[in-house]
């Protein structure tokens, strides 16, 4: 019972602390913007630990954060091997190939109204296909190693990136296009000087969406066949063995990798689209 009381008291304390930081005179500063999510994250971990201990929750249902941390430290070599297999080989390669192919296709569609009318509806149809239906097929086509996981990621990220890029390339006013025509600019010149810079916010929106889809696709694809390594393989195997501490350790690694990947893309976006209103303030 003491752990439960501690969890409630700690939650109330951090609630009022976050409210004071968010609404006090220091609100809006860089330190305050950083402190609020950090305090919230610490609160979740501490309350989780206290409630699991206080309510005697079995480890096979929900292990405490301390047990997950012990597994993270003791199984570093396995977690690293799974990270390389799933994220570096599967997710990252598929992300680069899929987003690159989508960008090139978007430029071709922008150049050709015929492709725009014919390809985009097909793309929307393919994007609506469930991953649990397409992943087993791609695994059978490309084998059980990381190549098939990369293929699944390509399918998942291609069309969100394509749609965002096509929309971004069209995000110019008639006056801006007429001005480029007045200067006798070619299509390539107008693309490089006007349309691509204007499309960058939409392009990076597609890139950020694809960061989460890439990791999800690679992990899910491993459920349908993989060598004896990888995040998806480890999660499915350890669930069958009731090794929930290892499952949560893999989930933690995946969450950290996905957040870091998204953050890197967002940092690049901030440097490229510093002029856009969304980057101000």
mmCIF file of C-alpha atoms in Angstrom:
data_model
loop_
_atom_site.group_PDB
_atom_site.id
_atom_site.type_symbol
_atom_site.label_atom_id
_atom_site.label_comp_id
_atom_site.label_asym_id
_atom_site.label_seq_id
_atom_site.Cartn_x
_atom_site.Cartn_y
_atom_site.Cartn_z
ATOM 1 C CA UNK A 1 0.000 0.000 0.000
ATOM 2 C CA UNK A 2 2.907 2.326 0.702
ATOM 3 C CA UNK A 3 4.043 2.141 -2.915
ATOM 4 C CA UNK A 4 0.575 3.125 -4.138
ATOM 5 C CA UNK A 5 0.440 6.125 -1.798
ATOM 6 C CA UNK A 6 3.913 7.149 -2.951
ATOM 7 C CA UNK A 7 2.815 6.874 -6.601
ATOM 8 C CA UNK A 8 -0.227 9.113 -6.022
ATOM 9 C CA UNK A 9 1.787 11.647 -4.016
ATOM 10 C CA UNK A 10 4.566 11.769 -6.597
ATOM 11 C CA UNK A 11 2.073 12.182 -9.422
ATOM 12 C CA UNK A 12 0.333 15.076 -7.638
ATOM 13 C CA UNK A 13 3.661 16.763 -6.868
ATOM 14 C CA UNK A 14 4.924 16.589 -10.435
ATOM 15 C CA UNK A 15 1.489 17.666 -11.739
ATOM 16 C CA UNK A 16 1.644 20.908 -9.757
ATOM 17 C CA UNK A 17 5.339 21.333 -10.612
ATOM 18 C CA UNK A 18 4.667 21.051 -14.335
ATOM 19 C CA UNK A 19 1.685 23.407 -14.041
ATOM 20 C CA UNK A 20 3.858 25.975 -12.263
ATOM 21 C CA UNK A 21 6.614 25.703 -14.893
ATOM 22 C CA UNK A 22 4.159 25.921 -17.802
ATOM 23 C CA UNK A 23 2.211 28.896 -16.406
ATOM 24 C CA UNK A 24 4.866 30.710 -14.380
ATOM 25 C CA UNK A 25 7.138 33.611 -15.354
ATOM 26 C CA UNK A 26 9.671 31.201 -16.846
ATOM 27 C CA UNK A 27 7.104 29.774 -19.276
ATOM 28 C CA UNK A 28 8.264 30.017 -22.876
ATOM 29 C CA UNK A 29 11.962 29.742 -22.090
ATOM 30 C CA UNK A 30 14.057 26.942 -23.555
ATOM 31 C CA UNK A 31 14.636 25.454 -20.100
ATOM 32 C CA UNK A 32 10.904 25.361 -19.361
ATOM 33 C CA UNK A 33 10.099 23.752 -22.714
ATOM 34 C CA UNK A 34 12.661 21.053 -21.967
ATOM 35 C CA UNK A 35 11.756 20.576 -18.303
ATOM 36 C CA UNK A 36 8.042 19.874 -18.821
ATOM 37 C CA UNK A 37 8.416 16.745 -21.017
ATOM 38 C CA UNK A 38 11.380 15.491 -18.973
ATOM 39 C CA UNK A 39 9.409 15.751 -15.715
ATOM 40 C CA UNK A 40 6.427 14.073 -17.362
ATOM 41 C CA UNK A 41 8.580 11.183 -18.590
ATOM 42 C CA UNK A 42 10.181 10.696 -15.170
ATOM 43 C CA UNK A 43 6.729 10.767 -13.596
ATOM 44 C CA UNK A 44 5.460 8.004 -15.864
ATOM 45 C CA UNK A 45 8.458 5.790 -15.063
ATOM 46 C CA UNK A 46 8.321 6.364 -11.281
ATOM 47 C CA UNK A 47 4.537 5.889 -11.051
ATOM 48 C CA UNK A 48 4.783 2.764 -13.229
ATOM 49 C CA UNK A 49 7.462 1.281 -10.966
ATOM 50 C CA UNK A 50 5.591 2.137 -7.774
ATOM 51 C CA UNK A 51 2.208 0.808 -8.934
ATOM 52 C CA UNK A 52 3.665 -2.459 -10.247
ATOM 53 C CA UNK A 53 5.401 -3.036 -6.918
ATOM 54 C CA UNK A 54 2.519 -1.825 -4.768
ATOM 55 C CA UNK A 55 -0.151 -3.836 -6.585
ATOM 56 C CA UNK A 56 2.077 -6.922 -6.994
ATOM 57 C CA UNK A 57 1.537 -7.035 -10.748
ATOM 58 C CA UNK A 58 3.117 -10.244 -12.148
ATOM 59 C CA UNK A 59 6.154 -9.676 -14.339
ATOM 60 C CA UNK A 60 4.604 -11.693 -17.171
ATOM 61 C CA UNK A 61 1.832 -9.086 -17.382
ATOM 62 C CA UNK A 62 3.793 -5.868 -16.852
ATOM 63 C CA UNK A 63 7.413 -5.837 -15.667
ATOM 64 C CA UNK A 64 8.631 -2.792 -13.689
ATOM 65 C CA UNK A 65 10.972 -0.295 -15.389
ATOM 66 C CA UNK A 66 13.821 -1.489 -13.147
ATOM 67 C CA UNK A 67 13.561 -5.021 -14.590
ATOM 68 C CA UNK A 68 13.495 -3.596 -18.122
ATOM 69 C CA UNK A 69 16.604 -1.533 -17.349
ATOM 70 C CA UNK A 70 18.421 -4.614 -16.029
ATOM 71 C CA UNK A 71 17.592 -6.466 -19.238
ATOM 72 C CA UNK A 72 18.763 -3.498 -21.324
ATOM 73 C CA UNK A 73 22.140 -3.609 -19.587
ATOM 74 C CA UNK A 74 22.576 -7.388 -19.504
ATOM 75 C CA UNK A 75 21.452 -8.056 -23.099
ATOM 76 C CA UNK A 76 23.209 -5.187 -24.847
ATOM 77 C CA UNK A 77 24.864 -7.434 -27.420
ATOM 78 C CA UNK A 78 21.572 -9.067 -28.430
ATOM 79 C CA UNK A 79 19.739 -5.739 -28.555
ATOM 80 C CA UNK A 80 22.488 -4.212 -30.693
ATOM 81 C CA UNK A 81 22.410 -7.128 -33.125
ATOM 82 C CA UNK A 82 18.621 -6.830 -33.404
ATOM 83 C CA UNK A 83 18.884 -3.056 -33.877
ATOM 84 C CA UNK A 84 21.341 -3.408 -36.745
ATOM 85 C CA UNK A 85 19.266 -6.126 -38.415
ATOM 86 C CA UNK A 86 15.926 -4.330 -38.159
ATOM 87 C CA UNK A 87 16.674 -0.622 -38.152
ATOM 88 C CA UNK A 88 19.928 -0.190 -40.056
ATOM 89 C CA UNK A 89 19.518 -2.942 -42.647
ATOM 90 C CA UNK A 90 15.753 -3.166 -42.979
ATOM 91 C CA UNK A 91 14.147 0.139 -42.013
ATOM 92 C CA UNK A 92 16.868 2.601 -43.027
ATOM 93 C CA UNK A 93 17.637 1.024 -46.411
ATOM 94 C CA UNK A 94 13.936 0.785 -47.255
ATOM 95 C CA UNK A 95 13.410 4.371 -46.107
ATOM 96 C CA UNK A 96 16.143 5.713 -48.379
ATOM 97 C CA UNK A 97 15.055 3.659 -51.390
ATOM 98 C CA UNK A 98 11.329 4.310 -50.919
ATOM 99 C CA UNK A 99 11.584 8.044 -50.264
ATOM 100 C CA UNK A 100 14.126 8.516 -53.072
ATOM 101 C CA UNK A 101 11.968 6.640 -55.570
ATOM 102 C CA UNK A 102 8.882 8.557 -54.442
ATOM 103 C CA UNK A 103 10.638 11.895 -54.935
ATOM 104 C CA UNK A 104 11.743 11.018 -58.476
ATOM 105 C CA UNK A 105 8.275 9.709 -59.317
ATOM 106 C CA UNK A 106 6.680 12.881 -57.943
ATOM 107 C CA UNK A 107 8.818 15.040 -60.232
ATOM 108 C CA UNK A 108 7.808 12.870 -63.208
ATOM 109 C CA UNK A 109 4.150 13.132 -62.213
ATOM 110 C CA UNK A 110 4.464 16.884 -61.852
ATOM 111 C CA UNK A 111 5.949 17.017 -65.344
ATOM 112 C CA UNK A 112 3.302 14.751 -66.895
ATOM 113 C CA UNK A 113 -0.449 15.321 -66.267
ATOM 114 C CA UNK A 114 -1.068 11.868 -67.768
ATOM 115 C CA UNK A 115 0.944 10.204 -65.006
ATOM 116 C CA UNK A 116 -0.781 12.352 -62.406
ATOM 117 C CA UNK A 117 -4.221 11.183 -63.504
ATOM 118 C CA UNK A 118 -3.157 7.558 -63.933
ATOM 119 C CA UNK A 119 -0.640 6.845 -61.175
ATOM 120 C CA UNK A 120 -1.993 8.682 -58.127
ATOM 121 C CA UNK A 121 -5.288 6.720 -57.944
ATOM 122 C CA UNK A 122 -3.313 3.473 -58.197
ATOM 123 C CA UNK A 123 -0.980 4.732 -55.486
ATOM 124 C CA UNK A 124 -3.880 5.532 -53.167
ATOM 125 C CA UNK A 125 -5.264 2.032 -53.719
ATOM 126 C CA UNK A 126 -1.937 0.342 -52.951
ATOM 127 C CA UNK A 127 -1.397 2.551 -49.885
ATOM 128 C CA UNK A 128 -4.731 1.328 -48.502
ATOM 129 C CA UNK A 129 -3.641 -2.331 -48.594
ATOM 130 C CA UNK A 130 -3.032 -3.710 -45.059
ATOM 131 C CA UNK A 131 0.589 -4.402 -44.189
ATOM 132 C CA UNK A 132 -0.299 -7.763 -42.666
ATOM 133 C CA UNK A 133 -1.507 -8.809 -46.113
ATOM 134 C CA UNK A 134 1.388 -7.531 -48.203
ATOM 135 C CA UNK A 135 4.247 -8.383 -45.811
ATOM 136 C CA UNK A 136 3.994 -12.210 -46.117
ATOM 137 C CA UNK A 137 3.942 -11.919 -49.921
ATOM 138 C CA UNK A 138 7.034 -9.719 -50.006
ATOM 139 C CA UNK A 139 8.814 -12.015 -47.555
ATOM 140 C CA UNK A 140 8.173 -14.945 -49.886
ATOM 141 C CA UNK A 141 9.357 -12.933 -52.895
ATOM 142 C CA UNK A 142 12.560 -11.491 -51.427
ATOM 143 C CA UNK A 143 13.531 -14.118 -48.855
ATOM 144 C CA UNK A 144 13.670 -14.174 -45.078
ATOM 145 C CA UNK A 145 16.632 -11.837 -44.568
ATOM 146 C CA UNK A 146 16.605 -8.034 -44.323
ATOM 147 C CA UNK A 147 15.972 -7.539 -48.063
ATOM 148 C CA UNK A 148 12.317 -8.514 -47.702
ATOM 149 C CA UNK A 149 11.922 -6.180 -44.719
ATOM 150 C CA UNK A 150 13.414 -3.378 -46.789
ATOM 151 C CA UNK A 151 10.896 -4.138 -49.545
ATOM 152 C CA UNK A 152 8.014 -3.883 -47.062
ATOM 153 C CA UNK A 153 9.346 -0.531 -45.872
ATOM 154 C CA UNK A 154 9.606 0.713 -49.472
ATOM 155 C CA UNK A 155 5.932 -0.088 -50.023
ATOM 156 C CA UNK A 156 4.915 1.605 -46.776
ATOM 157 C CA UNK A 157 6.842 4.860 -47.215
ATOM 158 C CA UNK A 158 6.570 5.284 -50.995
ATOM 159 C CA UNK A 159 3.041 6.587 -51.339
ATOM 160 C CA UNK A 160 2.876 8.935 -48.304
ATOM 161 C CA UNK A 161 6.102 10.496 -49.553
ATOM 162 C CA UNK A 162 4.782 10.615 -53.122
ATOM 163 C CA UNK A 163 1.518 12.328 -52.207
ATOM 164 C CA UNK A 164 3.212 14.920 -50.003
ATOM 165 C CA UNK A 165 5.844 15.719 -52.635
ATOM 166 C CA UNK A 166 3.279 16.072 -55.437
ATOM 167 C CA UNK A 167 1.203 18.356 -53.243
ATOM 168 C CA UNK A 168 4.259 20.408 -52.332
ATOM 169 C CA UNK A 169 5.348 20.845 -55.938
ATOM 170 C CA UNK A 170 1.924 22.302 -56.708
ATOM 171 C CA UNK A 171 2.146 24.728 -53.786
ATOM 172 C CA UNK A 172 3.003 27.849 -55.781
ATOM 173 C CA UNK A 173 0.800 30.748 -56.820
ATOM 174 C CA UNK A 174 -0.104 31.625 -60.394
ATOM 175 C CA UNK A 175 1.744 34.930 -60.000
ATOM 176 C CA UNK A 176 4.961 33.168 -59.024
ATOM 177 C CA UNK A 177 4.723 30.796 -61.993
ATOM 178 C CA UNK A 178 3.949 33.686 -64.351
ATOM 179 C CA UNK A 179 6.994 35.533 -63.053
ATOM 180 C CA UNK A 180 9.243 32.578 -63.867
ATOM 181 C CA UNK A 181 7.632 32.374 -67.310
ATOM 182 C CA UNK A 182 8.323 36.087 -67.807
ATOM 183 C CA UNK A 183 11.993 35.419 -67.103
ATOM 184 C CA UNK A 184 11.911 32.668 -69.785
ATOM 185 C CA UNK A 185 12.824 30.069 -67.184
ATOM 186 C CA UNK A 186 12.833 26.456 -68.299
ATOM 187 C CA UNK A 187 10.964 23.746 -66.401
ATOM 188 C CA UNK A 188 14.190 22.646 -64.715
ATOM 189 C CA UNK A 189 15.040 26.204 -63.676
ATOM 190 C CA UNK A 190 11.542 26.806 -62.332
ATOM 191 C CA UNK A 191 11.702 23.490 -60.499
ATOM 192 C CA UNK A 192 15.038 24.221 -58.825
ATOM 193 C CA UNK A 193 14.527 27.920 -58.126
ATOM 194 C CA UNK A 194 10.840 28.068 -57.234
ATOM 195 C CA UNK A 195 8.905 24.835 -56.915
ATOM 196 C CA UNK A 196 11.330 22.667 -54.945
ATOM 197 C CA UNK A 197 12.045 25.345 -52.303
ATOM 198 C CA UNK A 198 8.293 25.953 -51.951
ATOM 199 C CA UNK A 199 7.695 22.202 -51.692
ATOM 200 C CA UNK A 200 10.225 21.591 -48.908
ATOM 201 C CA UNK A 201 7.728 21.849 -45.985
ATOM 202 C CA UNK A 202 5.488 19.225 -47.623
ATOM 203 C CA UNK A 203 8.464 17.043 -48.585
ATOM 204 C CA UNK A 204 9.760 17.032 -45.021
ATOM 205 C CA UNK A 205 6.258 16.300 -43.777
ATOM 206 C CA UNK A 206 6.356 13.149 -45.895
ATOM 207 C CA UNK A 207 9.860 12.310 -44.671
ATOM 208 C CA UNK A 208 8.787 12.616 -41.025
ATOM 209 C CA UNK A 209 5.719 10.447 -41.559
ATOM 210 C CA UNK A 210 7.928 7.866 -43.272
ATOM 211 C CA UNK A 211 10.318 7.654 -40.286
ATOM 212 C CA UNK A 212 7.658 6.032 -38.120
ATOM 213 C CA UNK A 213 6.244 3.903 -40.929
ATOM 214 C CA UNK A 214 9.705 2.540 -41.788
ATOM 215 C CA UNK A 215 10.406 1.110 -38.341
ATOM 216 C CA UNK A 216 6.875 -0.234 -37.946
ATOM 217 C CA UNK A 217 7.045 -1.928 -41.335
ATOM 218 C CA UNK A 218 10.407 -3.554 -40.666
ATOM 219 C CA UNK A 219 9.322 -4.908 -37.273
ATOM 220 C CA UNK A 220 5.960 -6.209 -38.496
ATOM 221 C CA UNK A 221 7.574 -7.862 -41.533
ATOM 222 C CA UNK A 222 9.833 -9.884 -39.229
ATOM 223 C CA UNK A 223 6.771 -11.530 -37.687
ATOM 224 C CA UNK A 224 6.271 -13.386 -40.983
ATOM 225 C CA UNK A 225 9.767 -14.830 -41.285
ATOM 226 C CA UNK A 226 13.306 -13.739 -40.499
ATOM 227 C CA UNK A 227 16.680 -15.134 -39.461
ATOM 228 C CA UNK A 228 17.196 -15.656 -35.729
ATOM 229 C CA UNK A 229 17.744 -11.968 -35.067
ATOM 230 C CA UNK A 230 15.815 -8.736 -35.370
ATOM 231 C CA UNK A 231 13.415 -6.753 -33.194
ATOM 232 C CA UNK A 232 10.264 -8.337 -34.602
ATOM 233 C CA UNK A 233 11.705 -11.843 -34.338
ATOM 234 C CA UNK A 234 12.828 -11.239 -30.748
ATOM 235 C CA UNK A 235 9.481 -9.782 -29.679
ATOM 236 C CA UNK A 236 7.450 -12.646 -31.144
ATOM 237 C CA UNK A 237 9.840 -15.253 -29.698
ATOM 238 C CA UNK A 238 10.045 -13.784 -26.205
ATOM 239 C CA UNK A 239 6.275 -13.333 -25.968
ATOM 240 C CA UNK A 240 5.928 -17.068 -26.528
ATOM 241 C CA UNK A 241 8.493 -17.687 -23.759
ATOM 242 C CA UNK A 242 6.828 -15.113 -21.445
ATOM 243 C CA UNK A 243 10.040 -13.082 -21.421
ATOM 244 C CA UNK A 244 8.229 -9.772 -21.125
ATOM 245 C CA UNK A 245 11.285 -7.950 -19.786
ATOM 246 C CA UNK A 246 13.091 -8.644 -23.076
ATOM 247 C CA UNK A 247 10.003 -7.660 -25.061
ATOM 248 C CA UNK A 248 9.852 -4.303 -23.299
ATOM 249 C CA UNK A 249 13.591 -3.843 -23.743
ATOM 250 C CA UNK A 250 13.141 -4.281 -27.501
ATOM 251 C CA UNK A 251 10.206 -1.888 -27.443
ATOM 252 C CA UNK A 252 12.349 0.660 -25.590
ATOM 253 C CA UNK A 253 15.147 0.386 -28.150
ATOM 254 C CA UNK A 254 12.646 0.731 -30.988
ATOM 255 C CA UNK A 255 11.042 3.787 -29.372
ATOM 256 C CA UNK A 256 14.406 5.468 -28.801
ATOM 257 C CA UNK A 257 15.583 4.691 -32.347
ATOM 258 C CA UNK A 258 12.330 5.938 -33.879
ATOM 259 C CA UNK A 259 12.343 9.129 -31.801
ATOM 260 C CA UNK A 260 15.985 9.830 -32.667
ATOM 261 C CA UNK A 261 15.321 9.189 -36.361
ATOM 262 C CA UNK A 262 12.342 11.553 -36.346
ATOM 263 C CA UNK A 263 14.339 14.168 -34.423
ATOM 264 C CA UNK A 264 17.211 14.076 -36.920
ATOM 265 C CA UNK A 265 14.830 14.615 -39.842
ATOM 266 C CA UNK A 266 13.090 17.439 -37.941
ATOM 267 C CA UNK A 267 16.462 19.113 -37.258
ATOM 268 C CA UNK A 268 17.356 18.954 -40.952
ATOM 269 C CA UNK A 269 13.933 20.363 -41.793
ATOM 270 C CA UNK A 270 14.474 23.289 -39.432
ATOM 271 C CA UNK A 271 17.732 24.146 -41.175
ATOM 272 C CA UNK A 272 16.314 23.829 -44.697
ATOM 273 C CA UNK A 273 12.924 25.510 -44.137
ATOM 274 C CA UNK A 274 14.000 28.180 -41.652
ATOM 275 C CA UNK A 275 12.040 30.734 -43.692
ATOM 276 C CA UNK A 276 8.710 28.924 -43.270
ATOM 277 C CA UNK A 277 6.209 30.261 -40.667
ATOM 278 C CA UNK A 278 6.057 26.844 -38.987
ATOM 279 C CA UNK A 279 9.745 27.194 -37.939
ATOM 280 C CA UNK A 280 9.351 30.577 -36.295
ATOM 281 C CA UNK A 281 9.059 31.117 -32.594
#
